[in-house]
mmCIF file of C-alpha atoms and ligand atoms in Angstrom:
data_model
loop_
_atom_site.group_PDB
_atom_site.id
_atom_site.type_symbol
_atom_site.label_atom_id
_atom_site.label_comp_id
_atom_site.label_asym_id
_atom_site.label_seq_id
_atom_site.Cartn_x
_atom_site.Cartn_y
_atom_site.Cartn_z
ATOM 1 C CA MET I 161 -0.310 -0.119 0.233
ATOM 2 C CA SER I 162 1.318 2.910 -0.936
ATOM 3 C CA ALA I 163 2.237 5.723 1.743
ATOM 4 C CA LYS I 164 -0.289 9.007 2.585
ATOM 5 C CA PRO I 165 0.571 12.052 1.155
ATOM 6 C CA GLN I 166 1.901 14.304 4.248
ATOM 7 C CA GLU I 167 0.933 17.261 2.667
ATOM 8 C CA LYS I 168 -2.615 17.415 0.874
ATOM 9 C CA ALA I 169 -2.262 19.990 -2.082
ATOM 10 C CA PRO I 170 -4.894 22.234 -2.527
ATOM 11 C CA LYS I 171 -7.226 22.471 -4.581
ATOM 12 C CA THR I 172 -6.449 25.378 -6.956
ATOM 13 C CA GLN I 173 -9.031 28.295 -7.325
ATOM 14 C CA ALA I 174 -9.297 31.615 -9.259
ATOM 15 C CA GLY I 175 -6.757 33.962 -8.587
ATOM 16 C CA ASP I 176 -3.988 31.131 -6.884
ATOM 17 C CA ARG I 177 -2.336 31.540 -10.273
ATOM 18 C CA VAL I 178 -0.050 34.420 -10.952
ATOM 19 C CA VAL I 179 0.006 35.272 -14.969
ATOM 20 C CA GLU I 180 2.179 39.022 -14.859
ATOM 21 C CA ALA I 181 4.893 40.268 -12.554
ATOM 22 C CA SER I 182 7.293 42.745 -13.700
ATOM 23 C CA PHE I 183 9.634 44.754 -12.243
ATOM 24 C CA PHE I 184 8.827 48.412 -11.929
ATOM 25 C CA ALA I 185 10.996 50.947 -9.563
ATOM 26 C CA GLY I 186 13.497 50.221 -7.620
ATOM 27 C CA ALA I 187 14.574 53.014 -4.918
ATOM 28 C CA LYS I 188 17.613 53.364 -2.219
ATOM 29 C CA SER I 189 15.702 56.613 -0.644
ATOM 30 C CA ALA I 190 12.412 57.733 0.464
ATOM 31 C CA ALA I 191 12.662 60.579 -2.324
ATOM 32 C CA GLN I 192 12.783 57.790 -5.247
ATOM 33 C CA TYR I 193 9.419 55.416 -4.102
ATOM 34 C CA PRO I 194 7.306 55.599 -6.954
ATOM 35 C CA PRO I 195 3.936 57.243 -6.124
ATOM 36 C CA PRO I 196 1.920 55.505 -3.863
ATOM 37 C CA ALA I 197 -1.010 53.413 -6.044
ATOM 38 C CA LEU I 198 -2.309 49.729 -5.323
ATOM 39 C CA SER I 199 -2.069 47.536 -2.138
ATOM 40 C CA GLU I 200 1.662 46.892 -1.325
ATOM 41 C CA ILE I 201 3.030 43.443 0.692
ATOM 42 C CA ALA I 202 6.373 44.076 2.101
ATOM 43 C CA PHE I 203 8.510 41.265 2.047
ATOM 44 C CA VAL I 204 11.048 40.955 5.395
ATOM 45 C CA GLY I 205 13.894 39.493 7.230
ATOM 46 C CA ARG I 206 17.460 38.882 7.986
ATOM 47 C CA SER I 207 20.351 38.899 4.805
ATOM 48 C CA ASN I 208 19.836 35.559 2.880
ATOM 49 C CA VAL I 209 16.715 34.319 4.589
ATOM 50 C CA GLY I 210 15.176 33.373 1.170
ATOM 51 C CA LYS I 211 13.183 36.699 1.051
ATOM 52 C CA SER I 212 13.858 37.343 -2.742
ATOM 53 C CA SER I 213 13.796 33.152 -3.715
ATOM 54 C CA LEU I 214 10.052 32.882 -1.918
ATOM 55 C CA MET I 215 9.469 36.069 -3.856
ATOM 56 C CA ASN I 216 10.378 33.958 -7.680
ATOM 57 C CA ARG I 217 8.585 31.238 -6.493
ATOM 58 C CA LEU I 218 5.048 33.174 -5.262
ATOM 59 C CA THR I 219 5.147 34.373 -8.710
ATOM 60 C CA GLU I 220 6.156 31.244 -10.695
ATOM 61 C CA ARG I 221 9.362 32.717 -12.163
ATOM 62 C CA GLN I 222 12.447 31.734 -12.379
ATOM 63 C CA SER I 223 14.620 34.916 -12.014
ATOM 64 C CA LEU I 224 12.185 37.973 -11.560
ATOM 65 C CA VAL I 225 13.839 38.801 -8.868
ATOM 66 C CA ARG I 226 18.040 38.502 -8.353
ATOM 67 C CA THR I 227 19.021 36.097 -5.664
ATOM 68 C CA SER I 228 21.981 34.914 -4.171
ATOM 69 C CA SER I 229 24.139 33.004 -1.554
ATOM 70 C CA THR I 230 26.078 35.804 -0.920
ATOM 71 C CA PRO I 231 24.196 37.826 2.073
ATOM 72 C CA GLY I 232 23.414 41.000 1.446
ATOM 73 C CA CYS I 233 22.406 40.750 -2.228
ATOM 74 C CA THR I 234 19.433 43.145 -2.240
ATOM 75 C CA ARG I 235 20.737 46.817 -1.883
ATOM 76 C CA GLN I 236 17.225 48.893 -2.370
ATOM 77 C CA ILE I 237 13.769 48.322 -2.300
ATOM 78 C CA SER I 238 12.089 46.887 -5.433
ATOM 79 C CA TRP I 239 8.454 47.177 -6.633
ATOM 80 C CA PHE I 240 7.259 43.943 -8.847
ATOM 81 C CA ARG I 241 3.221 44.268 -10.362
ATOM 82 C CA THR I 242 1.729 41.120 -10.390
ATOM 83 C CA VAL I 243 -1.025 40.232 -12.034
ATOM 84 C CA SER I 244 -3.352 36.734 -10.589
ATOM 85 C CA ASP I 245 -5.533 34.771 -13.131
ATOM 86 C CA ASP I 246 -8.571 36.687 -11.728
ATOM 87 C CA LYS I 247 -6.821 39.865 -13.113
ATOM 88 C CA ALA I 248 -6.130 40.763 -9.158
ATOM 89 C CA VAL I 249 -3.427 43.453 -8.876
ATOM 90 C CA ILE I 250 -1.070 43.234 -6.230
ATOM 91 C CA ASP I 251 2.231 45.189 -5.680
ATOM 92 C CA LEU I 252 4.904 42.681 -3.861
ATOM 93 C CA VAL I 253 7.801 44.787 -2.781
ATOM 94 C CA ASP I 254 11.158 43.234 -1.714
ATOM 95 C CA LEU I 255 13.047 45.000 1.093
ATOM 96 C CA PRO I 256 16.954 44.575 1.817
ATOM 97 C CA GLY I 257 17.566 42.107 4.596
ATOM 98 C CA TYR I 258 18.812 43.553 8.133
ATOM 99 C CA GLY I 259 21.029 42.413 10.655
ATOM 100 C CA TYR I 260 24.101 41.777 8.189
ATOM 101 C CA ALA I 261 27.298 42.098 10.190
ATOM 102 C CA LYS I 262 29.505 42.397 7.380
ATOM 103 C CA ARG I 263 28.219 45.820 6.160
ATOM 104 C CA SER I 264 29.850 49.583 8.100
ATOM 105 C CA LYS I 265 28.014 50.441 10.552
ATOM 106 C CA SER I 266 26.841 53.641 8.729
ATOM 107 C CA GLU I 267 25.694 51.976 5.623
ATOM 108 C CA ARG I 268 23.595 49.227 8.085
ATOM 109 C CA LYS I 269 22.226 52.576 9.644
ATOM 110 C CA GLU I 270 21.079 53.635 6.374
ATOM 111 C CA TRP I 271 19.466 50.664 5.515
ATOM 112 C CA ALA I 272 17.953 50.258 8.404
ATOM 113 C CA SER I 273 15.877 53.769 8.386
ATOM 114 C CA LEU I 274 15.135 53.403 4.474
ATOM 115 C CA ILE I 275 13.152 50.312 5.765
ATOM 116 C CA ASP I 276 11.603 51.597 8.893
ATOM 117 C CA SER I 277 10.763 54.457 7.013
ATOM 118 C CA TYR I 278 8.674 52.016 4.154
ATOM 119 C CA LEU I 279 7.165 50.383 7.013
ATOM 120 C CA LEU I 280 6.008 53.172 8.884
ATOM 121 C CA GLU I 281 5.559 55.904 6.109
ATOM 122 C CA ARG I 282 3.806 54.022 2.894
ATOM 123 C CA PRO I 283 0.330 54.436 2.683
ATOM 124 C CA THR I 284 -0.480 51.684 0.784
ATOM 125 C CA LEU I 285 1.272 49.102 2.831
ATOM 126 C CA ARG I 286 -1.200 46.583 3.645
ATOM 127 C CA ALA I 287 1.129 43.657 4.636
ATOM 128 C CA ALA I 288 4.572 42.682 5.861
ATOM 129 C CA VAL I 289 5.233 38.861 5.182
ATOM 130 C CA LEU I 290 8.312 38.378 7.739
ATOM 131 C CA LEU I 291 10.725 35.744 6.789
ATOM 132 C CA ILE I 292 12.253 33.536 9.638
ATOM 133 C CA ASP I 293 15.051 30.559 8.619
ATOM 134 C CA ILE I 294 13.150 27.658 9.709
ATOM 135 C CA ARG I 295 16.865 25.866 11.305
ATOM 136 C CA ARG I 296 18.161 29.874 12.926
ATOM 137 C CA GLY I 297 14.816 30.043 14.363
ATOM 138 C CA THR I 298 13.596 33.854 15.837
ATOM 139 C CA GLU I 299 16.703 36.483 16.599
ATOM 140 C CA ASP I 300 16.380 39.740 18.471
ATOM 141 C CA ASP I 301 16.585 41.547 15.536
ATOM 142 C CA ASP I 302 13.102 39.389 13.916
ATOM 143 C CA LEU I 303 11.447 40.320 17.156
ATOM 144 C CA GLU I 304 12.394 43.853 17.188
ATOM 145 C CA LEU I 305 11.261 44.049 13.509
ATOM 146 C CA ILE I 306 7.487 42.821 14.609
ATOM 147 C CA GLN I 307 7.378 45.082 17.093
ATOM 148 C CA MET I 308 8.044 48.002 15.081
ATOM 149 C CA LEU I 309 5.599 46.337 12.649
ATOM 150 C CA GLU I 310 2.874 46.606 15.652
ATOM 151 C CA ASP I 311 4.120 50.479 16.012
ATOM 152 C CA GLU I 312 1.747 53.244 15.294
ATOM 153 C CA PRO I 313 2.516 54.613 11.523
ATOM 154 C CA ARG I 314 3.373 57.582 11.078
ATOM 155 C CA VAL I 315 0.844 57.644 7.962
ATOM 156 C CA SER I 316 -3.135 57.496 7.857
ATOM 157 C CA ARG I 317 -3.358 53.734 6.792
ATOM 158 C CA ALA I 318 -5.136 50.705 8.503
ATOM 159 C CA PRO I 319 -3.564 48.254 10.742
ATOM 160 C CA LEU I 320 -0.913 46.580 8.611
ATOM 161 C CA GLY I 321 -1.085 42.813 8.623
ATOM 162 C CA ILE I 322 1.635 40.632 9.733
ATOM 163 C CA ILE I 323 2.832 37.025 8.165
ATOM 164 C CA CYS I 324 5.200 34.829 9.500
ATOM 165 C CA VAL I 325 7.241 32.784 7.505
ATOM 166 C CA ALA I 326 9.368 29.850 8.159
ATOM 167 C CA THR I 327 11.611 29.367 4.906
ATOM 168 C CA LYS I 328 13.849 26.299 3.500
ATOM 169 C CA MET I 329 11.591 23.670 4.940
ATOM 170 C CA ASP I 330 13.588 21.623 2.488
ATOM 171 C CA LYS I 331 16.585 21.421 4.421
ATOM 172 C CA LEU I 332 14.486 19.569 7.512
ATOM 173 C CA PRO I 333 13.413 16.166 6.946
ATOM 174 C CA LEU I 334 9.663 16.089 7.028
ATOM 175 C CA ASN I 335 9.114 13.925 10.344
ATOM 176 C CA GLN I 336 11.104 17.161 12.139
ATOM 177 C CA HIS I 337 8.465 20.096 10.017
ATOM 178 C CA LYS I 338 5.809 19.449 12.648
ATOM 179 C CA PRO I 339 8.030 19.950 15.848
ATOM 180 C CA THR I 340 10.083 22.717 14.663
ATOM 181 C CA LEU I 341 7.367 24.926 13.497
ATOM 182 C CA LEU I 342 5.108 24.434 16.362
ATOM 183 C CA GLY I 343 8.197 24.846 18.765
ATOM 184 C CA LEU I 344 8.885 28.390 16.639
ATOM 185 C CA GLN I 345 5.127 29.355 16.703
ATOM 186 C CA GLN I 346 5.495 29.116 20.686
ATOM 187 C CA LYS I 347 7.906 31.460 20.735
ATOM 188 C CA LEU I 348 7.047 34.052 18.069
ATOM 189 C CA GLY I 349 3.578 33.889 19.744
ATOM 190 C CA ARG I 350 1.522 34.356 16.679
ATOM 191 C CA PRO I 351 0.891 31.624 13.506
ATOM 192 C CA LEU I 352 3.641 30.429 11.275
ATOM 193 C CA LEU I 353 3.299 28.643 7.743
ATOM 194 C CA GLY I 354 6.228 26.795 6.605
ATOM 195 C CA PHE I 355 7.732 27.776 2.601
ATOM 196 C CA SER I 356 10.061 26.133 0.501
ATOM 197 C CA ALA I 357 11.197 27.729 -2.033
ATOM 198 C CA VAL I 358 12.763 24.840 -3.774
ATOM 199 C CA SER I 359 9.807 22.674 -3.507
ATOM 200 C CA GLY I 360 7.418 25.061 -3.380
ATOM 201 C CA LEU I 361 5.803 24.033 0.127
ATOM 202 C CA GLY I 362 3.268 26.710 1.316
ATOM 203 C CA ARG I 363 3.011 28.898 -1.925
ATOM 204 C CA VAL I 364 -0.421 28.712 -2.470
ATOM 205 C CA PRO I 365 -1.740 29.244 1.258
ATOM 206 C CA LEU I 366 0.687 32.356 1.596
ATOM 207 C CA TRP I 367 -0.503 33.863 -2.263
ATOM 208 C CA ARG I 368 -4.310 33.252 -0.751
ATOM 209 C CA LYS I 369 -2.975 34.906 2.870
ATOM 210 C CA ILE I 370 -1.296 37.850 0.712
ATOM 211 C CA ARG I 371 -4.835 38.213 -1.337
ATOM 212 C CA GLU I 372 -6.647 38.441 1.943
ATOM 213 C CA LEU I 373 -4.295 41.295 3.316
ATOM 214 C CA ALA I 374 -4.358 42.903 0.065
ATOM 215 C CA GLY I 375 -8.056 43.298 0.185
ATOM 216 C CA ILE I 376 -8.843 40.917 -2.781
ATOM 217 C CA GLY I 377 -11.249 38.543 -2.423
ATOM 218 C CA ALA I 378 -13.518 40.877 -0.144
ATOM 219 C CA PHE I 379 -15.224 41.407 -3.712
ATOM 220 C CA GLU I 380 -16.453 38.038 -3.450
ATOM 221 C CA ASP I 381 -18.983 39.364 -0.831
ATOM 222 C CA LEU I 382 -19.339 43.097 -1.995
ATOM 223 C CA THR I 383 -23.012 43.494 -2.896
ATOM 224 C CA VAL I 384 -23.649 46.942 -4.984
ATOM 225 C CA VAL I 385 -27.141 48.474 -3.558
ATOM 226 C CA PRO I 386 -27.858 51.756 -4.877
ATOM 227 C CA THR I 387 -29.489 54.044 -2.230
ATOM 228 C CA ARG I 388 -30.004 56.799 -4.807
ATOM 229 C CA GLU I 389 -30.558 57.545 -8.148
ATOM 230 C CA GLY I 390 -27.378 57.238 -9.731
ATOM 231 C CA ASP I 391 -25.190 55.215 -7.388
ATOM 232 C CA GLY I 392 -24.188 52.028 -8.059
ATOM 233 C CA VAL I 393 -24.760 50.617 -11.753
HETATM 234 P P1 GTP U 150 19.550 39.445 0.608
HETATM 235 O O1 GTP U 150 18.559 39.900 -0.512
HETATM 236 O O2 GTP U 150 20.942 38.624 0.898
HETATM 237 O O3 GTP U 150 18.525 39.927 1.812
HETATM 238 O O4 GTP U 150 18.833 37.950 0.592
HETATM 239 P P2 GTP U 150 17.505 36.921 0.550
HETATM 240 O O5 GTP U 150 16.315 36.735 1.500
HETATM 241 O O6 GTP U 150 16.997 37.845 -0.715
HETATM 242 O O7 GTP U 150 17.863 35.431 0.133
HETATM 243 P P3 GTP U 150 17.707 34.880 -1.484
HETATM 244 O O8 GTP U 150 16.308 34.946 -1.854
HETATM 245 O O9 GTP U 150 18.956 35.647 -1.921
HETATM 246 O O10 GTP U 150 18.446 33.523 -0.657
HETATM 247 C C1 GTP U 150 19.749 32.895 0.002
HETATM 248 C C2 GTP U 150 19.499 32.071 -0.684
HETATM 249 O O11 GTP U 150 19.357 31.207 -0.177
HETATM 250 C C3 GTP U 150 20.620 31.264 -2.089
HETATM 251 O O12 GTP U 150 21.317 30.718 -2.310
HETATM 252 C C4 GTP U 150 18.977 30.740 -2.577
HETATM 253 O O13 GTP U 150 19.194 29.798 -3.105
HETATM 254 C C5 GTP U 150 19.186 29.707 -0.880
HETATM 255 N N1 GTP U 150 17.524 29.833 -0.443
HETATM 256 C C6 GTP U 150 16.283 30.733 -0.470
HETATM 257 N N2 GTP U 150 15.374 29.577 0.218
HETATM 258 C C7 GTP U 150 15.757 28.577 0.149
HETATM 259 C C8 GTP U 150 14.963 27.443 0.111
HETATM 260 O O14 GTP U 150 13.546 27.708 0.305
HETATM 261 N N3 GTP U 150 15.588 25.973 0.660
HETATM 262 C C9 GTP U 150 16.839 26.191 -0.068
HETATM 263 N N4 GTP U 150 17.702 25.082 0.227
HETATM 264 N N5 GTP U 150 17.903 27.644 0.027
HETATM 265 C C10 GTP U 150 16.682 28.862 -0.206
HETATM 266 MG MG1 MG U 151 16.931 39.589 -1.658
#
């Protein structure tokens, strides 16, 4: 008898596939940000945790975002526009990794203030996906970042969604997935989703959560009830 599959593949539904994805802006300072327009989802985490690889896997593109085994590869904030198979458009934002010790102190400070200003001042930011390497667990930087994401923003906007993701799950034997995820989840005090850019584990649930926090899907429940002449269609 064949073994029971460990992870049930979720049934695909409209919106699960990204049909278009392209880079549209890069910034090394707040003055270079593109004007705020659509819902943005930011990807944050320590250098080398797998942010760029996760974004490639999410969008099912080989090399939309540049990845590297050398920490500190991403040196700017990059915006990518995605269109799903149900025509929903979401902007994904790749942030430079924090906590990379080999940069000079002033360079690290500059990066930290760029990340802070983006996360606290971007009016169209809807959620941050915080990546944690499953083998390294949380470090002080990660906990500080969660605190900052919960801080009062400096602009008027809805409270940020926070999605915690454990990366590089393929590096753990399958029988360690559940206990390691549960242990880390307990330490974080919030739900944690396992992901692998190599196998694609976690792609669909993460994409669906991102869409939900970007405000897509609310449309399914939207009913337009005209109240006055000229309202609605
Ligand atoms: P910075 O841009 O430096 O902040 O790094 P990053 O967080 O964008 O990481 P990146 O995606 O460039 O990946 C760093 C290294 O980890 C690369 O060598 C990737 O191939 C590897 N990597 C990323 N995700 C996974 C994964 O899910 N599994 C495995 N096995 N390796 C991964
Ligand atoms: Mg990167």
